[in-house]
Amino acid sequence: MKQVENNPDFVDISKYPHVYIDLRYAGINNFMGVDLYGPIYGSSGKVFLHKDAAVKLRKAVKFLEKQKPGWSFLIFDALRPRSVQWLMWDKVKDTPQRKYVANPAIGSPHNYGMALDIGLTDGKHGEVDMGTGFDSFTPIAEPRLEKKYLKMGKLTKQQEANRLVLRRVMTKAGFLQLSHEWWHYNALPEPEIRKKYKIVE
Ligand SMILES: [Zn+2]
């Protein structure tokens, strides 16, 4: 991670106000069941984003403070080196889950530090209920199917409302919601990211 730590294009977001870090790949509470970040980040507690994405996160924090005083963001993932992307890909490439993991040959927006996996905490009861957990890899997690699952009673009105709080402040700050993961936001359209930025290996 020296490539990132000494590079002014990348910033550590772990000390931002109203931003709590819950990096799931830095423990075993993830779909891999393996600590993927330990060997890379060590115990520094740092979490990196490209500065162009970090500016938008700071804006989102301001919007959230206004809309839901006392609430904070929960960061599940931010910059993810491509070496980790390969480990994930090897696990899912021959399974139905492969559509949830970007092929490392092309790269994920996370590999550029231009994507965030993000949720909310309300300051009282902890993590805000979005209907599924992070990385659930099920159709209920897909924003494009929300209306369908609402009708079927598999998603409650409150869960949908909670997702909309997140979506409103993130998109107002300039992020784009991915259609099959409620937690994933890109800082720019993917083609633009690939054209303008570099992958962190
Ligand atoms: Zn993501």
Coordinates of C-alpha atoms and ligand atoms in Angstrom, one line a residue:
M1 CA 0.0 0.0 0.0
K2 CA 3.0 2.3 -0.1
Q3 CA 1.9 3.1 -3.7
V4 CA -1.1 4.8 -2.1
E5 CA 0.2 6.0 1.3
N6 CA 2.8 8.3 -0.3
N7 CA 0.6 9.4 -3.1
P8 CA -1.3 12.8 -2.7
D9 CA -4.0 11.6 -5.0
F10 CA -5.3 9.3 -2.3
V11 CA -6.6 10.3 1.1
D12 CA -7.3 8.4 4.4
I13 CA -11.0 8.8 5.2
S14 CA -10.9 6.9 8.5
K15 CA -10.9 10.1 10.6
Y16 CA -13.7 11.9 8.9
P17 CA -16.5 13.1 11.2
H18 CA -19.7 11.0 10.9
V19 CA -17.9 8.2 9.1
Y20 CA -17.5 4.9 10.9
I21 CA -15.2 2.3 9.5
D22 CA -16.4 -1.3 9.4
L23 CA -14.1 -2.7 6.7
R24 CA -15.5 -6.2 6.2
Y25 CA -12.6 -7.5 4.3
A26 CA -10.3 -6.6 7.2
G27 CA -11.7 -9.4 9.2
I28 CA -13.4 -12.7 8.5
N29 CA -17.0 -11.3 8.6
N30 CA -17.3 -11.4 4.7
F31 CA -18.3 -13.8 2.0
M32 CA -14.8 -15.0 1.6
G33 CA -14.5 -15.9 5.4
V34 CA -10.9 -14.7 5.1
D35 CA -9.1 -11.5 6.3
L36 CA -8.1 -10.1 2.9
Y37 CA -6.8 -6.7 4.1
G38 CA -4.7 -7.7 7.1
P39 CA -1.7 -8.5 4.9
I40 CA -2.1 -5.2 3.1
Y41 CA -3.3 -2.6 5.5
G42 CA -1.8 -4.2 8.7
S43 CA -3.3 -2.6 11.8
S44 CA -3.0 1.0 10.6
G45 CA -6.8 1.4 10.6
K46 CA -6.4 3.6 7.5
V47 CA -9.0 3.5 4.7
F48 CA -8.2 5.1 1.4
L49 CA -10.2 6.7 -1.4
H50 CA -9.1 8.7 -4.4
K51 CA -9.3 12.4 -3.5
D52 CA -12.0 13.0 -6.2
A53 CA -14.3 10.5 -4.5
A54 CA -13.3 11.7 -1.0
V55 CA -14.5 15.3 -1.8
K56 CA -17.9 13.8 -2.7
L57 CA -18.0 11.8 0.6
R58 CA -17.5 15.0 2.6
K59 CA -20.4 16.6 0.7
A60 CA -22.6 13.5 1.5
V61 CA -21.7 13.8 5.2
K62 CA -23.0 17.4 5.2
F63 CA -26.2 16.4 3.5
L64 CA -26.7 13.5 5.9
E65 CA -26.1 15.7 9.0
K66 CA -28.9 18.0 7.7
Q67 CA -31.3 15.3 6.8
K68 CA -30.8 12.9 9.7
P69 CA -29.1 14.6 12.6
G70 CA -27.1 12.1 14.7
W71 CA -26.8 9.5 11.9
S72 CA -23.4 8.5 10.4
F73 CA -22.1 6.6 7.5
L74 CA -20.7 3.0 7.9
I75 CA -17.9 2.2 5.4
F76 CA -17.8 -1.5 4.4
D77 CA -15.2 -1.0 1.7
A78 CA -13.4 1.8 -0.2
L79 CA -10.2 1.4 -2.2
R80 CA -9.6 -2.3 -2.9
P81 CA -6.3 -3.2 -4.5
R82 CA -6.6 -5.4 -7.6
S83 CA -4.6 -8.2 -5.9
V84 CA -7.6 -8.6 -3.5
Q85 CA -10.0 -8.5 -6.5
W86 CA -8.2 -11.5 -7.9
L87 CA -8.7 -13.5 -4.7
M88 CA -12.5 -12.7 -4.8
W89 CA -12.8 -13.5 -8.4
D90 CA -11.1 -16.9 -8.0
K91 CA -13.8 -17.7 -5.3
V92 CA -16.9 -16.7 -7.3
K93 CA -16.0 -17.1 -11.0
D94 CA -17.6 -20.5 -11.4
T95 CA -20.7 -19.7 -9.2
P96 CA -23.9 -17.7 -9.7
Q97 CA -22.4 -15.0 -7.6
R98 CA -19.9 -14.0 -10.3
K99 CA -22.2 -11.2 -11.4
Y100 CA -21.6 -9.4 -8.1
V101 CA -17.8 -9.4 -8.4
A102 CA -16.0 -7.4 -11.2
N103 CA -13.6 -9.3 -13.3
P104 CA -10.1 -8.2 -12.2
A105 CA -8.9 -8.3 -15.8
I106 CA -11.0 -5.2 -16.3
G107 CA -11.0 -4.0 -12.8
S108 CA -13.6 -2.8 -10.4
P109 CA -14.2 0.9 -9.6
H110 CA -13.0 -0.1 -6.1
N111 CA -9.6 -0.8 -7.6
Y112 CA -9.3 2.8 -8.6
G113 CA -10.4 4.1 -5.2
M114 CA -13.4 5.5 -6.9
A115 CA -16.2 3.4 -5.3
L116 CA -17.6 3.0 -1.8
D117 CA -19.6 0.3 -0.1
I118 CA -21.6 2.2 2.4
G119 CA -24.4 1.9 4.9
L120 CA -25.9 4.0 7.8
T121 CA -26.0 4.0 11.5
D122 CA -28.6 5.9 13.5
G123 CA -26.5 6.6 16.6
K124 CA -28.9 4.7 18.9
H125 CA -29.6 1.2 17.6
G126 CA -26.6 0.8 15.4
E127 CA -26.7 -0.3 11.8
V128 CA -29.8 0.9 9.9
D129 CA -31.9 -1.9 8.5
M130 CA -31.6 -2.1 4.7
G131 CA -33.4 -5.4 4.2
T132 CA -30.2 -7.4 3.7
G133 CA -26.7 -7.2 5.0
F134 CA -23.7 -6.0 3.1
D135 CA -22.5 -8.5 0.4
S136 CA -25.7 -10.6 0.8
F137 CA -25.4 -11.4 -3.0
T138 CA -29.2 -11.9 -3.2
P139 CA -31.8 -10.3 -5.4
I140 CA -33.4 -8.6 -2.4
A141 CA -30.2 -6.5 -2.2
E142 CA -30.8 -5.1 -5.8
P143 CA -32.2 -1.6 -5.9
R144 CA -33.7 -2.3 -9.3
L145 CA -36.0 -5.0 -7.8
E146 CA -37.1 -3.0 -4.7
K147 CA -40.6 -2.4 -5.9
K148 CA -41.1 -6.1 -6.6
Y149 CA -39.9 -7.3 -3.2
L150 CA -41.9 -4.5 -1.5
K151 CA -45.1 -5.9 -3.2
M152 CA -44.2 -9.5 -2.1
G153 CA -43.6 -8.3 1.5
K154 CA -40.0 -9.4 1.5
L155 CA -38.9 -5.8 1.9
T156 CA -40.7 -3.5 4.3
K157 CA -41.6 0.2 3.7
Q158 CA -39.2 1.2 6.5
Q159 CA -36.3 -0.7 4.9
E160 CA -37.0 0.9 1.5
A161 CA -37.2 4.3 3.2
N162 CA -33.8 3.7 4.9
R163 CA -32.3 2.9 1.5
L164 CA -33.7 6.1 0.1
V165 CA -32.1 8.2 2.9
L166 CA -28.7 6.8 1.8
R167 CA -29.5 7.1 -1.9
R168 CA -30.7 10.7 -1.6
V169 CA -27.6 12.0 0.2
M170 CA -25.2 10.0 -1.9
T171 CA -26.6 10.9 -5.3
K172 CA -27.0 14.6 -4.2
A173 CA -23.2 14.5 -3.5
G174 CA -22.6 13.2 -7.0
F175 CA -22.3 9.4 -6.4
L176 CA -24.0 6.9 -8.7
Q177 CA -26.0 3.9 -7.3
L178 CA -25.2 0.5 -8.7
S179 CA -28.4 -1.3 -9.8
H180 CA -27.7 -4.6 -8.0
E181 CA -26.2 -3.7 -4.7
W182 CA -27.9 -1.1 -2.3
W183 CA -24.5 -0.4 -0.6
H184 CA -22.4 0.2 -3.7
Y185 CA -21.8 3.7 -5.1
N186 CA -19.4 4.9 -7.9
A187 CA -17.9 8.4 -7.7
L188 CA -18.2 8.7 -11.5
P189 CA -19.6 6.7 -14.4
E190 CA -17.4 3.6 -15.0
P191 CA -16.2 4.5 -18.5
E192 CA -15.0 7.8 -17.1
I193 CA -13.2 6.1 -14.2
R194 CA -11.4 3.7 -16.6
K195 CA -10.3 6.6 -18.9
K196 CA -9.1 9.1 -16.3
Y197 CA -7.7 7.0 -13.4
K198 CA -5.2 4.3 -12.6
I199 CA -5.8 0.9 -11.0
V200 CA -4.0 0.3 -7.7
E201 CA -2.4 -3.1 -7.9
Ligands
ZN1 ZN -18.8 -2.2 -4.0

